[in-house]
Coordinates of C-alpha atoms in Angstrom, one line a residue:
M29 CA 111.6 158.9 104.3
L30 CA 114.3 160.3 102.0
Q31 CA 113.1 162.4 99.1
T32 CA 115.3 163.6 96.3
R33 CA 115.2 166.2 93.5
I34 CA 117.8 164.4 91.4
K35 CA 115.4 163.6 88.5
E36 CA 114.2 167.2 88.4
L37 CA 117.7 168.6 88.6
R38 CA 119.0 166.2 85.9
A39 CA 116.2 167.3 83.5
A40 CA 116.9 171.0 84.1
R41 CA 120.5 170.4 83.1
G42 CA 119.9 168.0 80.3
I43 CA 121.9 165.1 81.6
D44 CA 120.7 161.5 81.8
Q45 CA 121.1 158.9 84.5
A46 CA 124.2 157.4 82.9
Q47 CA 126.0 160.7 82.7
L48 CA 125.3 161.6 86.3
A49 CA 126.3 158.1 87.4
S50 CA 129.6 158.5 85.5
L51 CA 130.2 161.9 87.2
V52 CA 129.8 160.5 90.7
G53 CA 131.3 157.0 90.1
V54 CA 128.3 154.8 90.5
R55 CA 126.2 152.6 88.1
R56 CA 123.2 154.1 86.2
E57 CA 121.0 151.7 88.2
T58 CA 122.0 153.3 91.4
I59 CA 120.9 156.7 90.2
G60 CA 117.6 155.2 89.1
R61 CA 117.1 153.6 92.5
L62 CA 117.9 156.9 94.2
E63 CA 115.3 158.7 92.1
N64 CA 112.6 156.0 92.9
G65 CA 113.3 156.1 96.6
Q66 CA 114.6 152.6 96.6
Y67 CA 118.1 153.4 97.8
N68 CA 119.6 155.7 100.5
P69 CA 122.9 157.1 99.5
S70 CA 126.0 157.3 101.6
L71 CA 126.9 160.8 102.8
R72 CA 129.8 160.9 100.4
L73 CA 127.6 160.0 97.4
A74 CA 124.9 162.5 98.5
M75 CA 127.6 165.2 98.7
D76 CA 129.1 164.2 95.3
I77 CA 125.7 164.4 93.7
A78 CA 125.0 167.8 95.2
K79 CA 128.3 169.0 94.0
V80 CA 127.5 168.1 90.4
F81 CA 124.5 170.4 90.6
G82 CA 126.3 173.1 92.5
L83 CA 123.9 172.9 95.4
P84 CA 124.0 172.1 99.1
V85 CA 123.0 168.6 100.0
E86 CA 119.8 169.9 101.7
Q87 CA 118.6 171.2 98.4
V88 CA 119.0 167.9 96.7
F89 CA 117.9 165.5 99.5
T90 CA 115.3 166.0 102.2
F91 CA 114.4 163.6 105.0
T92 CA 110.8 163.5 106.4
E93 CA 109.4 161.5 109.2
D94 CA 106.8 158.9 108.0

């Protein structure tokens, strides 16, 4: 299962889903789906999101066995 800290990181930086979506070139709905665990990002998108927060991908996304 893929888990993400996107919502927490967004809140800490004061940006909303639409702003993050614009920064990484996706729709706001995609960010919402990522935050709710309904969408697995491509490696490129995961890296782009991590870059926005200045963190390695592993600190934004984690994968756990169910």
